[in-house]
CSV table of C-alpha atoms in Angstrom, one decimal:
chain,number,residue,atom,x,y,z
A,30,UNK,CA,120.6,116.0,105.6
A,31,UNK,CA,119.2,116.1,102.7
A,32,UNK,CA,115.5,114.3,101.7
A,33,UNK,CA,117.3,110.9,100.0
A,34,UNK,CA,119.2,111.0,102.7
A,35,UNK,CA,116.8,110.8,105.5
A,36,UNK,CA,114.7,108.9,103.7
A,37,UNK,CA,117.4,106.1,103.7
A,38,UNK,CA,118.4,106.4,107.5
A,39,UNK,CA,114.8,105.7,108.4
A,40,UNK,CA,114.8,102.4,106.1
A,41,UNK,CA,117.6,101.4,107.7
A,42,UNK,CA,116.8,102.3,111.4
A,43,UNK,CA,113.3,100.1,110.2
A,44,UNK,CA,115.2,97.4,109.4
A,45,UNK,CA,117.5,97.5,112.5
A,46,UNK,CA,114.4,97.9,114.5
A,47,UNK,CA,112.5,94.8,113.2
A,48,UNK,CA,115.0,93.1,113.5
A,49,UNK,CA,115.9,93.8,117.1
A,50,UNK,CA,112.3,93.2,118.2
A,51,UNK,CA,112.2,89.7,116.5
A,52,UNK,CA,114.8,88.9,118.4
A,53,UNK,CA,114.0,90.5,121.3
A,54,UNK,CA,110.5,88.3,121.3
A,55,UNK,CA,112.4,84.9,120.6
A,56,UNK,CA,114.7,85.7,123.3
A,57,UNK,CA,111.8,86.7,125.7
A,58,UNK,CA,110.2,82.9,124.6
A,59,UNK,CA,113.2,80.9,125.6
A,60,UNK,CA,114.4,83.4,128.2
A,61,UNK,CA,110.3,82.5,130.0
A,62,UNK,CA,110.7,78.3,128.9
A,63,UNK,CA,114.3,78.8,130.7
A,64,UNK,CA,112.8,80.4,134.0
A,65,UNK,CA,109.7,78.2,134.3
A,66,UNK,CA,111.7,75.1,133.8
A,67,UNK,CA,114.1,76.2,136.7
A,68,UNK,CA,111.5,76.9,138.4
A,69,UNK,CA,111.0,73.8,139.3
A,70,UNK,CA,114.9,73.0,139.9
A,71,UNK,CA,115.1,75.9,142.4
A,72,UNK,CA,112.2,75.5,144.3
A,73,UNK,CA,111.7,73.6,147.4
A,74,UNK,CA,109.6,70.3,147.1
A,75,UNK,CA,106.2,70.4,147.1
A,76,UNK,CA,104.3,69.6,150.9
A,77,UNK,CA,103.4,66.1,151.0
A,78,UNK,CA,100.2,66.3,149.3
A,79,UNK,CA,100.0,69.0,147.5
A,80,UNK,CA,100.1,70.0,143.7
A,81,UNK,CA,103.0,72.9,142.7
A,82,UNK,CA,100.8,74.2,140.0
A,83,UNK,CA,103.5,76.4,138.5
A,84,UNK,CA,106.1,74.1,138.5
A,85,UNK,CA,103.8,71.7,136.5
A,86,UNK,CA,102.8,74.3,134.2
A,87,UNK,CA,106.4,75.7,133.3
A,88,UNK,CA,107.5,71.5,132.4
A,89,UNK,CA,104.8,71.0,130.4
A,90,UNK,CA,105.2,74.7,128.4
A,91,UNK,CA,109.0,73.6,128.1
A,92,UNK,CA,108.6,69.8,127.7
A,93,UNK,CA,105.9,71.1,124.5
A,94,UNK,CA,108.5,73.9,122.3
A,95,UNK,CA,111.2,71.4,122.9
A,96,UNK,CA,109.3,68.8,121.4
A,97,UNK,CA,107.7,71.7,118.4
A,98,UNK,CA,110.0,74.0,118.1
A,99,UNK,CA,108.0,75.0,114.9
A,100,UNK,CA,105.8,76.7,117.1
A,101,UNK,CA,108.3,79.5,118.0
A,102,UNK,CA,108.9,80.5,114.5
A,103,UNK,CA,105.0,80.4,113.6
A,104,UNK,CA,104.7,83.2,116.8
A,105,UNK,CA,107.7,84.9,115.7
A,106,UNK,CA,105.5,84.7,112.0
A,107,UNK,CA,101.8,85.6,113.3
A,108,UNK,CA,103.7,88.5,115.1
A,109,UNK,CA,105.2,90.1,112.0
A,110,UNK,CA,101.8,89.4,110.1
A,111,UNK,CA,100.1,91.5,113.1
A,112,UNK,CA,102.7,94.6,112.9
A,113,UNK,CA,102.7,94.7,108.9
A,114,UNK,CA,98.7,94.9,109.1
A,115,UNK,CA,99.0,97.2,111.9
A,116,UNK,CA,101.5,99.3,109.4
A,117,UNK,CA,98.9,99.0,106.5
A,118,UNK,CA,96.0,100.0,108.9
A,119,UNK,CA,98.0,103.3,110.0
A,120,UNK,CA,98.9,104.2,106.8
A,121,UNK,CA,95.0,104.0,105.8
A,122,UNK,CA,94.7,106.6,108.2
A,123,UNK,CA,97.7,108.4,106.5
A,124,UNK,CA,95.8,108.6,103.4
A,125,UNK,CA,92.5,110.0,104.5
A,126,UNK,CA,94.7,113.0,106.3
A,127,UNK,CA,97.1,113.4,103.3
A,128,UNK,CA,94.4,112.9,100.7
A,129,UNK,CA,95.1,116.5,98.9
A,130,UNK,CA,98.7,115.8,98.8
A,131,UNK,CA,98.4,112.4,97.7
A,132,UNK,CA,95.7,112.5,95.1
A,133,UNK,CA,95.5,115.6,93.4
A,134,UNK,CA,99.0,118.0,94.2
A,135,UNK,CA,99.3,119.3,90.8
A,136,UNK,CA,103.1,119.1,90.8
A,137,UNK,CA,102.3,115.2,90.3
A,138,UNK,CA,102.4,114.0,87.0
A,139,UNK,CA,99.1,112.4,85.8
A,140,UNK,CA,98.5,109.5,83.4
A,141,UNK,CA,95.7,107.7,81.7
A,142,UNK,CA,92.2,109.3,82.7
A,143,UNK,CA,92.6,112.6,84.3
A,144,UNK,CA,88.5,112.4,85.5
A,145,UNK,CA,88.8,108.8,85.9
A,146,UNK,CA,86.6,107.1,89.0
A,147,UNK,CA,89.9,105.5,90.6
A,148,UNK,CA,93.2,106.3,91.3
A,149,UNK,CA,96.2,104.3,91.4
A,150,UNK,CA,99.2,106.4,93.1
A,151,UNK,CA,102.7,104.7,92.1
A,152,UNK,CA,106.1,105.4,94.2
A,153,UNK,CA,108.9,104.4,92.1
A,154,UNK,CA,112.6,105.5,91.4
A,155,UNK,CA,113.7,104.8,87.7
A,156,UNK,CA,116.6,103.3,88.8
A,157,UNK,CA,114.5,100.1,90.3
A,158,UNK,CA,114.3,97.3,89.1
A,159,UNK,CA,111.0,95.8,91.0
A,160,UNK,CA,109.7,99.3,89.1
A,161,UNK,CA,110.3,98.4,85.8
A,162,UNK,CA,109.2,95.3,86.4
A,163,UNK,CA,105.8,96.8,87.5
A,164,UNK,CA,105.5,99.2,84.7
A,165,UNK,CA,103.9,96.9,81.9
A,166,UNK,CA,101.6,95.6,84.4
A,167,UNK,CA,100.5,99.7,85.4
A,168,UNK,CA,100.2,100.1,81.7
A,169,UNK,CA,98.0,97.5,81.3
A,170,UNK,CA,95.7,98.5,83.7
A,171,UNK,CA,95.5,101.9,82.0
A,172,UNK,CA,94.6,99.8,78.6
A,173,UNK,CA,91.8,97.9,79.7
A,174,UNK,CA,90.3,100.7,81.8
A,175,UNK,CA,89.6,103.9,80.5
A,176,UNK,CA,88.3,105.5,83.8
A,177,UNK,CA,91.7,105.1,85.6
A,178,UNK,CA,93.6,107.5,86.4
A,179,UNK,CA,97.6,106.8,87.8
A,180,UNK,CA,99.2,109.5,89.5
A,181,UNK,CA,103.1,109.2,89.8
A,182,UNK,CA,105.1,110.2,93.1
A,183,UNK,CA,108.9,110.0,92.4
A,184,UNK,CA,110.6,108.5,95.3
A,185,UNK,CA,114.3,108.5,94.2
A,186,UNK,CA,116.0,106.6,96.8
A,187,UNK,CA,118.8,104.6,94.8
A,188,UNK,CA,121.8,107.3,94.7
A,189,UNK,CA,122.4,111.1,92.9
A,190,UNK,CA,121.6,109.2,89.2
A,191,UNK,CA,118.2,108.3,90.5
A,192,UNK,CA,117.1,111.6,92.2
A,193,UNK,CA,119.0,113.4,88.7
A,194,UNK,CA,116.6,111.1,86.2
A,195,UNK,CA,113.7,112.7,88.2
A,196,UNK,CA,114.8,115.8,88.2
A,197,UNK,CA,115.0,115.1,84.6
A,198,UNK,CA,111.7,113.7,84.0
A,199,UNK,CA,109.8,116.6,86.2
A,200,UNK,CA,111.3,119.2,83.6
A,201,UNK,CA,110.8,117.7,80.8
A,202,UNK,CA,106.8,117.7,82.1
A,203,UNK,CA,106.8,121.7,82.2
A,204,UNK,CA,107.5,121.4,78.7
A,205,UNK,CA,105.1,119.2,77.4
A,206,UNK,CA,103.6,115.8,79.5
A,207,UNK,CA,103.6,113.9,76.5
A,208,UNK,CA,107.4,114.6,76.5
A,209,UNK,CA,107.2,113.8,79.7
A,210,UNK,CA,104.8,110.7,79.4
A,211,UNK,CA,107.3,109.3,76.5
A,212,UNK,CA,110.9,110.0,78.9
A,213,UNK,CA,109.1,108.1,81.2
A,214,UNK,CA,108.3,105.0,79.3
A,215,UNK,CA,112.3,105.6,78.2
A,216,UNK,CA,113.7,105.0,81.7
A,217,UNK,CA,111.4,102.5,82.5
A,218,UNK,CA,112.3,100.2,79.6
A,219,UNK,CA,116.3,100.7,80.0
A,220,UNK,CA,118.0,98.1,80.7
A,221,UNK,CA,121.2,98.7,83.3
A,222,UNK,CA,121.0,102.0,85.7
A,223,UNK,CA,120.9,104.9,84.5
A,224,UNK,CA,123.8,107.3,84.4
A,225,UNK,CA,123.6,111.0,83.6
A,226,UNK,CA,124.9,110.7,79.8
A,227,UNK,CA,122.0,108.0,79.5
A,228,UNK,CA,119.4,110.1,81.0
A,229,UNK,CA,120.7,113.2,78.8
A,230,UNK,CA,120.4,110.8,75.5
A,231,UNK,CA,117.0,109.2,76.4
A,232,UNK,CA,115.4,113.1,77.5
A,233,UNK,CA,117.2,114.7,73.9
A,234,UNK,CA,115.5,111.7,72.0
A,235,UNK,CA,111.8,112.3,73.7
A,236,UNK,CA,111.9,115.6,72.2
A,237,UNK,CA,113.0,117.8,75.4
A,238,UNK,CA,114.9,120.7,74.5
A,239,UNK,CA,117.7,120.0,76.8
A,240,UNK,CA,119.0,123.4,77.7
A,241,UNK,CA,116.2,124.5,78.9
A,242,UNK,CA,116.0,121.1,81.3
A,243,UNK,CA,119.3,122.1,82.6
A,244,UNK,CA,117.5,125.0,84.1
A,245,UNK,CA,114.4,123.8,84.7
A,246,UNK,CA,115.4,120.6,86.8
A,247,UNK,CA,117.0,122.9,89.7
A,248,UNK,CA,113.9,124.9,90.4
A,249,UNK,CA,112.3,125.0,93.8
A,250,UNK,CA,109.0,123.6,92.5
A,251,UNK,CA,111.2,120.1,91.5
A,252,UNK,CA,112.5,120.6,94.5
A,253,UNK,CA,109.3,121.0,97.0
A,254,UNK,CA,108.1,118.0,95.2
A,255,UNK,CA,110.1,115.4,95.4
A,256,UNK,CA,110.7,116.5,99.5
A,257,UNK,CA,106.7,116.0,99.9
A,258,UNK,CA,106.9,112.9,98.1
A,259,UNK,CA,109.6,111.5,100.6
A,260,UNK,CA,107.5,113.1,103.7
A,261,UNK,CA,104.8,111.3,102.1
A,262,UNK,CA,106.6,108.4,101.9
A,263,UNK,CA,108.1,108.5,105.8
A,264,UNK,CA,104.5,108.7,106.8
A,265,UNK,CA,103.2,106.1,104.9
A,266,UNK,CA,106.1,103.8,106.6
A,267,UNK,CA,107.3,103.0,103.2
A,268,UNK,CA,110.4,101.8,103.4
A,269,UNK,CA,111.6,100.9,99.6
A,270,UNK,CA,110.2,101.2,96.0
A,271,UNK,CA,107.3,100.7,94.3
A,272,UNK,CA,104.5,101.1,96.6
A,273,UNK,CA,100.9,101.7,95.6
A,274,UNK,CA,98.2,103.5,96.9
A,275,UNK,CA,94.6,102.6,95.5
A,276,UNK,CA,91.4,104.6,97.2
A,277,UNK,CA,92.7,103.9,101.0
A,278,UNK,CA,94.7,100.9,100.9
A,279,UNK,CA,98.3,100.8,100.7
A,280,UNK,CA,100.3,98.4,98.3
A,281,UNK,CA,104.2,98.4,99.5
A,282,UNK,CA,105.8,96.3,97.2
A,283,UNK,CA,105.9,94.6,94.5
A,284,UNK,CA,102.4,94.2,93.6
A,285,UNK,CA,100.7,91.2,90.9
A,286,UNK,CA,98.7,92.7,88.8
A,287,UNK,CA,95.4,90.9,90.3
A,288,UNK,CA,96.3,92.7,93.4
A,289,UNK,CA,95.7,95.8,91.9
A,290,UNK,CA,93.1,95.2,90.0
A,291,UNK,CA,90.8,94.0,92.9
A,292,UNK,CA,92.1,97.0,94.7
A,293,UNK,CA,90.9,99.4,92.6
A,294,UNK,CA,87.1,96.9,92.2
A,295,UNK,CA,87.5,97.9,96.0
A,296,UNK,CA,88.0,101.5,95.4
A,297,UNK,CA,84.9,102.0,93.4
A,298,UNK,CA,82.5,100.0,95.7
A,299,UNK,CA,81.0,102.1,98.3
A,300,UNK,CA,80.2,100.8,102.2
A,301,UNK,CA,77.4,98.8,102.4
A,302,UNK,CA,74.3,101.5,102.9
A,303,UNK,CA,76.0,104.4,101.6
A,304,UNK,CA,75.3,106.0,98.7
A,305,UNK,CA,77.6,105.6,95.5
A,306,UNK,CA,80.6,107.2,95.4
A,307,UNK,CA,81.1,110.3,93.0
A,308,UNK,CA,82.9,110.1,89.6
A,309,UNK,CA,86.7,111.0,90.4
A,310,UNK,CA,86.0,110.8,94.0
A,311,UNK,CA,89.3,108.6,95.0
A,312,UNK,CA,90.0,109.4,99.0
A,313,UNK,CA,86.5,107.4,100.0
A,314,UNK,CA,86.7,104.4,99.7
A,315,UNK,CA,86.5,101.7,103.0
A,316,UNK,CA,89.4,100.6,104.4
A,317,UNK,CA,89.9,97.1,103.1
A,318,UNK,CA,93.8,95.2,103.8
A,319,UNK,CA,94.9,92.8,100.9
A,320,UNK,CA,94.9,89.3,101.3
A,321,UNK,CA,98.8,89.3,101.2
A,322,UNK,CA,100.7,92.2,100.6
A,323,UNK,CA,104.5,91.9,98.5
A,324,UNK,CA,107.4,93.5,99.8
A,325,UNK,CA,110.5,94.3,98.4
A,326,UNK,CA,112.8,91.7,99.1
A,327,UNK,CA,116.0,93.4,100.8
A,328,UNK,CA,118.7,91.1,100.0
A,329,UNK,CA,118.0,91.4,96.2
A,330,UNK,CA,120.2,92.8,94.0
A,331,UNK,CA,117.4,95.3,92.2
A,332,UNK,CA,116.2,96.0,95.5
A,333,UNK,CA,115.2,99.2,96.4
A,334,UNK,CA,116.8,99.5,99.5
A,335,UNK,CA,120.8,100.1,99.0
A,336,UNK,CA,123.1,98.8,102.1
A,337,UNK,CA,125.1,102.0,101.2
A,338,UNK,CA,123.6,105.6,101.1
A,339,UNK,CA,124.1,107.7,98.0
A,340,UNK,CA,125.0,111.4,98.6
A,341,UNK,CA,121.9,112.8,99.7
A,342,UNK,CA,120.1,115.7,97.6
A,343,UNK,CA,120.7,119.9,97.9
A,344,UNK,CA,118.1,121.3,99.9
């Protein structure tokens, strides 16, 4: 199977397995308030005199989430809060061991500062619409800061058109990057997906001799690169598109552009008592989880996270 493909199996196994385990911890709720209040059906009556302390107990648990069930659903919510900051705390630790591969692979295109003192990583597929969406607000960022740099990790996930427009946009970058930086902007700002006589227009009209992106866009280097990018990805736990990575912390989702921009005042601020971080020194930086994090909705219709797979990439 080939990397899109695998890539959407494990969103979907996620999914199935998030849902199973909410489930699994409401039924294990009721299935206990059920047992406990039995309990007290099944058991023999007290001795004169004495106090059946679990009997007691298991009334008053069930007696209280009949009368709030509320409570149930704000467990079912503090639980999901824990595994999503036990997710982002994991894939801190990702980072640090990928750091090379993240940061500065050279097969990943770079824009705005190439020395700058932080890095923002973007996963995107050009075929997603939470992407686009994102891609004024990443501009933005690089127009009011002038020491940023953004490094772009295509994570084509939405079907063959997807994975071809970054096949696409990779070759056009061993021509030129500014051919590459303005094909970019091109798919970004389309409106509607992108089909293969769309991406062939919008490449001719950046100034990529087309031809020679015919050839270019099946080498192994395209290849190897996009496959890292989805191992990446896997290890990360991201499961749809964008997602962000800014010094150590991850950003799955949809992010507001406040939200990155305190992440990346994070990413230059060194531990208390240590000394300042280096210019263009982007792995260091402390560990620090956002105060909510955005994820891609999966029942939207732009979602990055199709219901049914595309055909999955040529090894």
């Amino acid at each position: 199977m080939g990397g899109c493909g695998i890539m959407l199996q494990t969103i979907r196994e996620q999914k199935m397995q998030n849902k199973s385990l909410l489930m699994s911890l409401l039924a294990g709720i009721l299935g206990a308030v059920i047992v406990l209040g039995a309990q007290s059906l099944m058991k023999p009556a007290p001795t004169e005199g004495t106090t059946d302390v679990a009997d007691e107990f298991g009334s008053n648990v069930r007696e209280f989430l009949v009368a709030n069930p509320e409570v149930i659903i704000e467990a079912l919510q503090k639980h999901q809060e824990n595994q999503q900051q036990a997710q982002l705390d994991a894939a801190s630790e990702v980072i640090k061991a990928q750091a090379a591969a993240i940061f500065t692979n050279p097969a990943s295109p770079v824009m705005g500062n190439p020395n700058g003192s932080a890095t923002v990583v973007e996963f995107f597929d050009y075929n997603c619409g939470y992407c686009r969406r994102a891609a004024p607000d990443v501009e933005k960022l690089k127009a009011e800061d002038a020491n940023l740099r953004v490094v772009h990790k295509h994570l084509p996930i939405l079907g063959p058109e997807s994975l071809e427009a970054t096949k696409v946009a990779l070759a056009a970058r061993m021509q030129d990057p500014t051919i590459y930086e303005k094909l970019h902007h091109a798919f970004m700002k389309h409106e509607g997906k992108l089909d293969s006589t769309t991406i062939e227009t919008l490449a001719r009209e950046s100034g990529a001799n087309w031809e020679k992106i015919l050839v270019d866009k099946e080498s192994d280097a395209i290849k190897d690169e996009v496959k890292a990018n989805y191992d990446i990805a896997q290890k990360l736990g991201l499961t749809g598109t964008p997602g962000f990575i800014v010094g150590t912390q991850f950003l799955p989702g949809a992010q507001p552009l406040e939200a990155l921009k305190a992440a990346i005042v994070t990413a230059r601020t060194p531990p208390a008592g240590s000394e300042p971080a280096a210019e263009n020194t982007t792995a260091d930086a402390p560990a620090v989880a956002p105060e909510s994090t955005a994820v891609v909705p999966e029942a939207a219709p732009e979602a990055a996270t199709p219901e049914t797979p595309p055909a999955a990439p040529a090894e």
